[in-house]
Short mmCIF file of N, CA and C in Angstrom, two decimals:
data_model
loop_
_atom_site.label_atom_id
_atom_site.label_comp_id
_atom_site.label_asym_id
_atom_site.label_seq_id
_atom_site.Cartn_x
_atom_site.Cartn_y
_atom_site.Cartn_z
N MET J 1 11.75 -2.70 17.38
CA MET J 1 12.94 -1.93 16.98
C MET J 1 12.86 -0.43 17.71
N LYS J 2 13.97 -0.13 17.57
CA LYS J 2 14.23 1.39 18.36
C LYS J 2 13.86 2.59 17.32
N ARG J 3 13.64 3.49 18.19
CA ARG J 3 13.18 4.58 17.44
C ARG J 3 14.36 5.85 17.90
N ILE J 4 14.60 6.98 16.87
CA ILE J 4 15.79 7.49 17.03
C ILE J 4 15.30 8.92 16.89
N ASN J 5 15.04 10.05 17.13
CA ASN J 5 14.67 11.08 16.63
C ASN J 5 15.69 12.01 16.61
N TYR J 6 16.12 12.83 15.44
CA TYR J 6 17.23 13.72 15.25
C TYR J 6 17.00 14.98 15.15
N SER J 7 17.30 15.95 15.81
CA SER J 7 17.08 17.34 15.88
C SER J 7 17.89 18.27 15.44
N SER J 8 17.57 19.45 14.34
CA SER J 8 18.17 20.33 14.04
C SER J 8 18.67 21.42 15.29
N GLY J 9 17.89 21.64 16.20
CA GLY J 9 17.94 22.74 17.13
C GLY J 9 16.82 23.98 16.61
N ALA J 10 16.14 23.96 15.27
CA ALA J 10 15.47 24.63 14.94
C ALA J 10 14.27 24.80 15.70
N VAL J 11 14.01 26.29 16.22
CA VAL J 11 13.00 26.59 16.93
C VAL J 11 11.80 26.07 16.58
N TRP J 12 11.19 25.91 14.98
CA TRP J 12 10.01 25.56 14.27
C TRP J 12 10.22 23.63 15.16
N GLU J 13 10.81 23.09 15.39
CA GLU J 13 10.60 21.94 15.54
C GLU J 13 9.57 21.76 16.86
N ASP J 14 9.74 22.38 17.93
CA ASP J 14 8.95 22.28 18.97
C ASP J 14 7.73 23.31 18.96
N LEU J 15 7.47 24.03 17.97
CA LEU J 15 6.17 24.76 17.80
C LEU J 15 5.49 24.03 16.91
N VAL J 16 6.09 23.34 15.92
CA VAL J 16 5.08 22.57 14.91
C VAL J 16 5.02 20.85 15.69
N GLY J 17 6.08 20.54 16.51
CA GLY J 17 6.03 19.17 17.04
C GLY J 17 6.69 18.09 15.48
N TYR J 18 7.90 18.38 15.18
CA TYR J 18 8.46 17.13 14.42
C TYR J 18 9.77 17.08 14.77
N SER J 19 10.72 16.39 13.95
CA SER J 19 11.80 16.09 14.11
C SER J 19 12.62 16.15 12.67
N ARG J 20 13.91 16.47 12.71
CA ARG J 20 14.49 16.79 11.68
C ARG J 20 14.93 15.44 10.87
N ALA J 21 14.79 14.32 11.32
CA ALA J 21 14.93 12.88 11.13
C ALA J 21 14.19 11.97 11.89
N VAL J 22 13.81 11.07 11.58
CA VAL J 22 13.40 9.72 12.44
C VAL J 22 13.60 8.55 12.00
N GLN J 23 14.63 8.06 12.55
CA GLN J 23 14.94 6.70 12.33
C GLN J 23 14.46 5.73 13.12
N VAL J 24 13.88 4.43 12.38
CA VAL J 24 13.20 3.27 13.10
C VAL J 24 14.14 1.95 12.19
N GLY J 25 14.88 1.18 12.86
CA GLY J 25 15.58 0.12 12.49
C GLY J 25 16.73 0.80 11.14
N PRO J 26 16.32 0.25 10.17
CA PRO J 26 17.29 0.00 8.95
C PRO J 26 16.67 1.72 8.19
N LEU J 27 15.19 2.09 8.42
CA LEU J 27 14.90 2.99 7.80
C LEU J 27 14.93 4.59 8.39
N LEU J 28 15.47 5.73 7.58
CA LEU J 28 15.50 6.82 8.01
C LEU J 28 14.51 7.69 6.93
N GLU J 29 13.83 8.52 7.68
CA GLU J 29 12.85 9.61 7.23
C GLU J 29 13.39 11.06 7.43
N VAL J 30 13.32 11.94 6.42
CA VAL J 30 14.20 13.18 6.73
C VAL J 30 12.99 13.94 6.24
N THR J 31 12.53 14.90 7.32
CA THR J 31 11.65 15.78 7.22
C THR J 31 11.81 16.89 5.72
N GLY J 32 10.72 17.58 5.48
CA GLY J 32 10.45 18.47 4.48
C GLY J 32 11.71 19.45 4.62
N THR J 33 12.78 19.57 4.04
CA THR J 33 13.88 20.72 4.20
C THR J 33 14.11 22.01 3.05
N VAL J 34 14.14 22.87 3.57
CA VAL J 34 14.11 24.15 2.71
C VAL J 34 15.69 24.66 2.78
N ALA J 35 15.66 25.90 1.94
CA ALA J 35 17.69 26.08 1.84
C ALA J 35 17.61 27.14 2.97
N VAL J 36 17.48 27.04 4.01
CA VAL J 36 17.65 28.23 5.13
C VAL J 36 19.02 27.70 6.16
N ASP J 37 19.99 28.55 6.08
CA ASP J 37 21.06 28.17 6.94
C ASP J 37 20.90 28.22 8.45
N ASP J 38 22.16 27.88 9.03
CA ASP J 38 21.91 27.68 10.64
C ASP J 38 21.39 29.00 11.27
N GLU J 39 21.71 30.47 10.94
CA GLU J 39 21.22 31.52 11.29
C GLU J 39 19.76 31.97 10.84
N GLY J 40 19.08 30.94 9.91
CA GLY J 40 17.89 31.41 10.01
C GLY J 40 17.73 32.08 8.24
N ASN J 41 18.61 32.30 7.41
CA ASN J 41 18.83 33.30 6.46
C ASN J 41 18.65 32.21 4.96
N LEU J 42 17.68 32.60 4.40
CA LEU J 42 17.55 31.83 3.07
C LEU J 42 18.62 31.78 2.35
N VAL J 43 19.06 30.85 1.58
CA VAL J 43 20.15 30.32 0.77
C VAL J 43 19.83 30.40 -0.95
N GLY J 44 20.30 30.91 -1.75
CA GLY J 44 20.43 31.01 -3.15
C GLY J 44 18.97 31.74 -3.44
N LYS J 45 18.08 32.85 -2.85
CA LYS J 45 17.45 33.67 -3.05
C LYS J 45 17.04 33.71 -4.84
N ASP J 46 16.11 33.62 -5.14
CA ASP J 46 15.60 33.66 -6.69
C ASP J 46 16.44 32.57 -7.36
N ASP J 47 16.90 31.51 -6.93
CA ASP J 47 17.88 30.75 -7.57
C ASP J 47 17.61 29.34 -7.29
N PRO J 48 16.74 28.38 -8.25
CA PRO J 48 16.24 27.18 -8.01
C PRO J 48 17.47 26.23 -7.55
N PHE J 49 18.39 26.62 -8.72
CA PHE J 49 19.54 25.25 -8.73
C PHE J 49 20.03 25.25 -7.21
N GLU J 50 20.73 26.51 -6.70
CA GLU J 50 21.48 27.01 -5.59
C GLU J 50 20.62 26.63 -4.40
N GLN J 51 19.16 26.55 -4.56
CA GLN J 51 18.35 26.28 -3.03
C GLN J 51 18.39 24.87 -3.47
N THR J 52 18.32 23.96 -4.30
CA THR J 52 18.20 22.76 -4.23
C THR J 52 19.43 22.12 -3.74
N LYS J 53 20.57 22.59 -4.43
CA LYS J 53 21.96 22.14 -3.83
C LYS J 53 21.91 22.18 -2.65
N PHE J 54 21.46 23.32 -2.03
CA PHE J 54 21.94 23.81 -0.81
C PHE J 54 21.01 22.67 0.42
N ILE J 55 19.87 22.35 -0.15
CA ILE J 55 18.94 21.56 0.62
C ILE J 55 19.34 20.28 0.52
N LEU J 56 19.76 19.77 -0.84
CA LEU J 56 20.57 18.34 -0.61
C LEU J 56 22.03 18.29 0.22
N GLU J 57 22.65 19.19 0.48
CA GLU J 57 23.73 19.34 1.32
C GLU J 57 23.57 19.30 2.87
N LYS J 58 22.26 20.01 2.77
CA LYS J 58 21.56 19.51 4.53
C LYS J 58 21.07 18.18 4.69
N ILE J 59 20.55 17.54 3.73
CA ILE J 59 20.10 16.35 4.10
C ILE J 59 21.13 15.35 4.09
N SER J 60 22.09 15.60 3.28
CA SER J 60 23.56 14.65 3.27
C SER J 60 23.90 14.78 4.84
N LYS J 61 24.02 16.17 5.55
CA LYS J 61 24.55 16.15 6.90
C LYS J 61 23.82 15.52 8.03
N VAL J 62 22.69 15.26 7.87
CA VAL J 62 21.84 14.58 8.78
C VAL J 62 21.86 13.02 8.64
N LEU J 63 21.91 12.83 7.15
CA LEU J 63 22.00 11.25 6.91
C LEU J 63 23.46 10.86 7.58
N GLN J 64 24.56 11.61 7.49
CA GLN J 64 25.61 11.61 8.17
C GLN J 64 25.70 11.12 9.52
N GLN J 65 24.73 12.06 9.92
CA GLN J 65 24.78 12.31 11.54
C GLN J 65 23.86 10.59 12.06
N ALA J 66 23.40 10.36 11.36
CA ALA J 66 22.61 9.25 11.53
C ALA J 66 23.16 7.99 11.14
N GLY J 67 24.38 8.20 10.33
CA GLY J 67 25.34 6.76 9.86
C GLY J 67 24.70 6.14 8.45
N PHE J 68 24.16 7.11 7.77
CA PHE J 68 23.64 6.97 6.87
C PHE J 68 24.54 7.64 5.61
N GLY J 69 24.52 7.80 3.76
CA GLY J 69 24.97 8.24 3.34
C GLY J 69 24.21 8.41 2.28
N MET J 70 24.15 9.45 1.40
CA MET J 70 23.41 9.69 -0.06
C MET J 70 23.15 8.49 -0.76
N LYS J 71 24.04 7.39 -0.85
CA LYS J 71 23.69 6.46 -1.49
C LYS J 71 22.80 5.22 -0.89
N ASP J 72 22.10 5.65 0.26
CA ASP J 72 21.02 4.92 1.01
C ASP J 72 19.98 5.54 0.87
N VAL J 73 19.57 6.61 -0.03
CA VAL J 73 18.48 7.40 -0.27
C VAL J 73 18.01 6.66 -1.34
N ILE J 74 16.61 6.17 -0.89
CA ILE J 74 15.80 5.28 -1.89
C ILE J 74 14.59 6.36 -2.59
N ARG J 75 14.13 7.32 -1.99
CA ARG J 75 13.14 8.44 -2.66
C ARG J 75 13.38 9.38 -2.05
N THR J 76 13.06 10.46 -3.23
CA THR J 76 12.99 12.02 -2.41
C THR J 76 12.00 12.57 -3.31
N ARG J 77 11.35 13.39 -2.45
CA ARG J 77 10.07 14.33 -2.88
C ARG J 77 10.44 15.75 -2.95
N MET J 78 10.21 16.29 -4.23
CA MET J 78 10.41 17.63 -4.39
C MET J 78 9.37 18.35 -4.68
N PHE J 79 9.12 19.47 -3.87
CA PHE J 79 7.55 20.13 -3.83
C PHE J 79 8.16 21.50 -4.33
N VAL J 80 8.12 22.15 -5.50
CA VAL J 80 8.37 23.23 -5.95
C VAL J 80 7.16 24.05 -6.32
N THR J 81 7.72 25.79 -6.06
CA THR J 81 6.59 26.45 -6.59
C THR J 81 6.39 26.98 -7.79
N ASP J 82 7.59 26.57 -8.59
CA ASP J 82 7.51 26.70 -10.14
C ASP J 82 8.04 25.69 -10.87
N ILE J 83 7.37 25.09 -11.38
CA ILE J 83 7.39 23.54 -11.98
C ILE J 83 8.11 23.85 -13.54
N SER J 84 7.98 25.06 -13.86
CA SER J 84 8.69 25.45 -15.23
C SER J 84 10.18 25.77 -15.00
N LYS J 85 10.64 25.65 -13.70
CA LYS J 85 12.18 25.66 -13.48
C LYS J 85 12.98 24.03 -13.03
N TRP J 86 12.00 23.13 -13.63
CA TRP J 86 12.12 21.42 -13.31
C TRP J 86 13.57 21.39 -13.73
N GLU J 87 14.63 22.15 -14.82
CA GLU J 87 15.68 21.70 -15.31
C GLU J 87 16.70 22.00 -14.23
N ASP J 88 16.36 23.22 -13.49
CA ASP J 88 17.15 23.94 -12.77
C ASP J 88 17.38 22.73 -11.28
N TYR J 89 15.96 22.72 -10.86
CA TYR J 89 16.05 21.51 -9.63
C TYR J 89 16.16 20.37 -10.16
N GLY J 90 16.35 19.51 -11.05
CA GLY J 90 16.73 18.55 -11.53
C GLY J 90 18.59 18.22 -11.92
N LYS J 91 18.78 19.65 -12.41
CA LYS J 91 20.40 19.49 -12.43
C LYS J 91 21.13 19.50 -11.02
N ALA J 92 20.37 20.19 -10.21
CA ALA J 92 21.24 20.11 -8.87
C ALA J 92 20.71 18.89 -8.28
N HIS J 93 19.63 18.12 -8.33
CA HIS J 93 19.24 16.66 -7.69
C HIS J 93 20.38 15.71 -8.18
N ALA J 94 20.79 15.95 -9.74
CA ALA J 94 21.62 15.18 -10.21
C ALA J 94 23.11 15.17 -9.54
N LEU J 95 23.30 16.25 -9.16
CA LEU J 95 24.81 16.12 -8.88
C LEU J 95 24.97 15.25 -7.51
N PHE J 96 23.92 14.95 -6.79
CA PHE J 96 23.75 14.05 -5.66
C PHE J 96 23.63 12.64 -6.20
N PHE J 97 22.36 12.53 -7.04
CA PHE J 97 22.45 11.27 -7.27
C PHE J 97 22.10 10.87 -8.56
N LYS J 98 22.73 11.31 -9.78
CA LYS J 98 22.79 10.80 -10.84
C LYS J 98 23.14 9.47 -10.79
N THR J 99 23.75 8.67 -10.27
CA THR J 99 24.17 7.24 -10.42
C THR J 99 23.53 6.77 -9.42
N ILE J 100 23.01 7.25 -8.62
CA ILE J 100 22.20 6.22 -7.22
C ILE J 100 20.75 6.25 -7.62
N LYS J 101 20.14 7.43 -8.10
CA LYS J 101 18.69 7.27 -9.15
C LYS J 101 17.74 6.63 -8.25
N PRO J 102 17.41 7.32 -7.16
CA PRO J 102 16.33 7.11 -6.12
C PRO J 102 14.81 7.37 -6.92
N ALA J 103 14.11 6.84 -6.47
CA ALA J 103 12.54 6.82 -6.74
C ALA J 103 12.41 8.28 -6.50
N THR J 104 11.62 9.43 -7.30
CA THR J 104 11.73 11.14 -7.10
C THR J 104 10.30 11.28 -7.79
N SER J 105 9.87 12.29 -7.07
CA SER J 105 8.79 13.14 -7.28
C SER J 105 9.23 14.46 -7.40
N MET J 106 8.64 15.23 -7.84
CA MET J 106 8.52 16.78 -8.33
C MET J 106 7.24 17.20 -8.47
N ILE J 107 6.69 18.06 -7.10
CA ILE J 107 4.78 18.32 -7.50
C ILE J 107 5.07 20.08 -7.08
N GLU J 108 4.38 20.27 -8.14
CA GLU J 108 3.79 21.87 -7.85
C GLU J 108 3.37 22.26 -6.72
N VAL J 109 3.37 22.94 -6.27
CA VAL J 109 2.48 23.51 -4.65
C VAL J 109 2.36 24.91 -5.09
N SER J 110 1.37 25.27 -4.15
CA SER J 110 0.92 26.90 -4.41
C SER J 110 1.94 27.82 -3.88
N GLY J 111 2.40 27.40 -2.52
CA GLY J 111 3.40 27.75 -1.91
C GLY J 111 3.77 27.29 -0.70
N LEU J 112 5.32 27.61 -0.27
CA LEU J 112 5.81 27.17 0.82
C LEU J 112 5.65 28.28 1.80
N ILE J 113 6.45 28.09 3.24
CA ILE J 113 6.01 28.57 4.15
C ILE J 113 6.42 30.17 4.47
N GLU J 114 7.89 30.21 3.62
CA GLU J 114 8.04 31.76 3.10
C GLU J 114 7.80 32.02 1.52
N PRO J 115 7.67 33.08 0.82
CA PRO J 115 7.51 33.30 -0.28
C PRO J 115 8.76 33.23 -1.25
N GLU J 116 9.76 33.36 -0.70
CA GLU J 116 11.10 33.31 -1.25
C GLU J 116 11.88 31.87 -1.48
N MET J 117 11.06 31.02 -0.60
CA MET J 117 11.47 29.52 -0.91
C MET J 117 10.66 29.12 -1.89
N MET J 118 11.68 28.32 -2.81
CA MET J 118 11.24 27.75 -4.14
C MET J 118 11.05 26.40 -4.20
N ILE J 119 11.38 25.68 -3.12
CA ILE J 119 11.49 24.20 -3.16
C ILE J 119 11.65 23.65 -1.92
N GLU J 120 11.39 22.90 -1.33
CA GLU J 120 11.47 21.73 0.11
C GLU J 120 11.47 20.23 -0.91
N ILE J 121 12.50 19.69 -0.04
CA ILE J 121 12.46 18.41 -0.38
C ILE J 121 12.76 17.43 0.91
N GLU J 122 12.00 16.58 0.68
CA GLU J 122 11.90 15.25 1.54
C GLU J 122 12.63 14.07 1.31
N ALA J 123 13.39 13.26 2.10
CA ALA J 123 13.85 12.07 1.70
C ALA J 123 13.68 10.74 2.63
N THR J 124 13.99 9.68 2.07
CA THR J 124 13.76 8.51 2.73
C THR J 124 14.59 7.60 2.20
N ALA J 125 15.45 7.19 3.36
CA ALA J 125 16.70 6.41 3.23
C ALA J 125 16.97 5.07 3.96
N TYR J 126 17.24 4.08 3.47
CA TYR J 126 17.27 2.47 3.78
C TYR J 126 18.74 1.98 3.84
N LYS J 127 19.03 1.65 5.08
CA LYS J 127 20.25 1.05 4.91
C LYS J 127 20.35 -0.40 5.27
N ILE J 128 20.83 -1.11 3.86
CA ILE J 128 20.98 -2.55 3.96
C ILE J 128 22.47 -3.10 4.40
N GLY J 129 22.12 -4.06 5.51
CA GLY J 129 23.04 -4.73 6.03
C GLY J 129 23.88 -3.73 6.90
#
């Protein structure tokens, strides 16, 4: 099977050595994604719902670039800095996945790369047919 790396062009990709997403056959893995726009600005400061929503919109874009859709997502992993805000993260997640219902995890972590970042999300997609 052929491997395809998808890049966002972020400077961190070369510094750290990773891709925005990697596809092997019908499987697509989307790297940990935070609420940073194309100019490097945090979206949704102090707002867990808005950060989550923006991240999932970013994930949707790379899925589309690879020929996938949100309906192909089989797993999400949410790394959050404050688990007490689980309902806010969950409401935004449900905007995209209420009927798809991928396997998911929400894990509290001590911090992300920037202190204002409240959530980072990874996604796995599998395209059937």
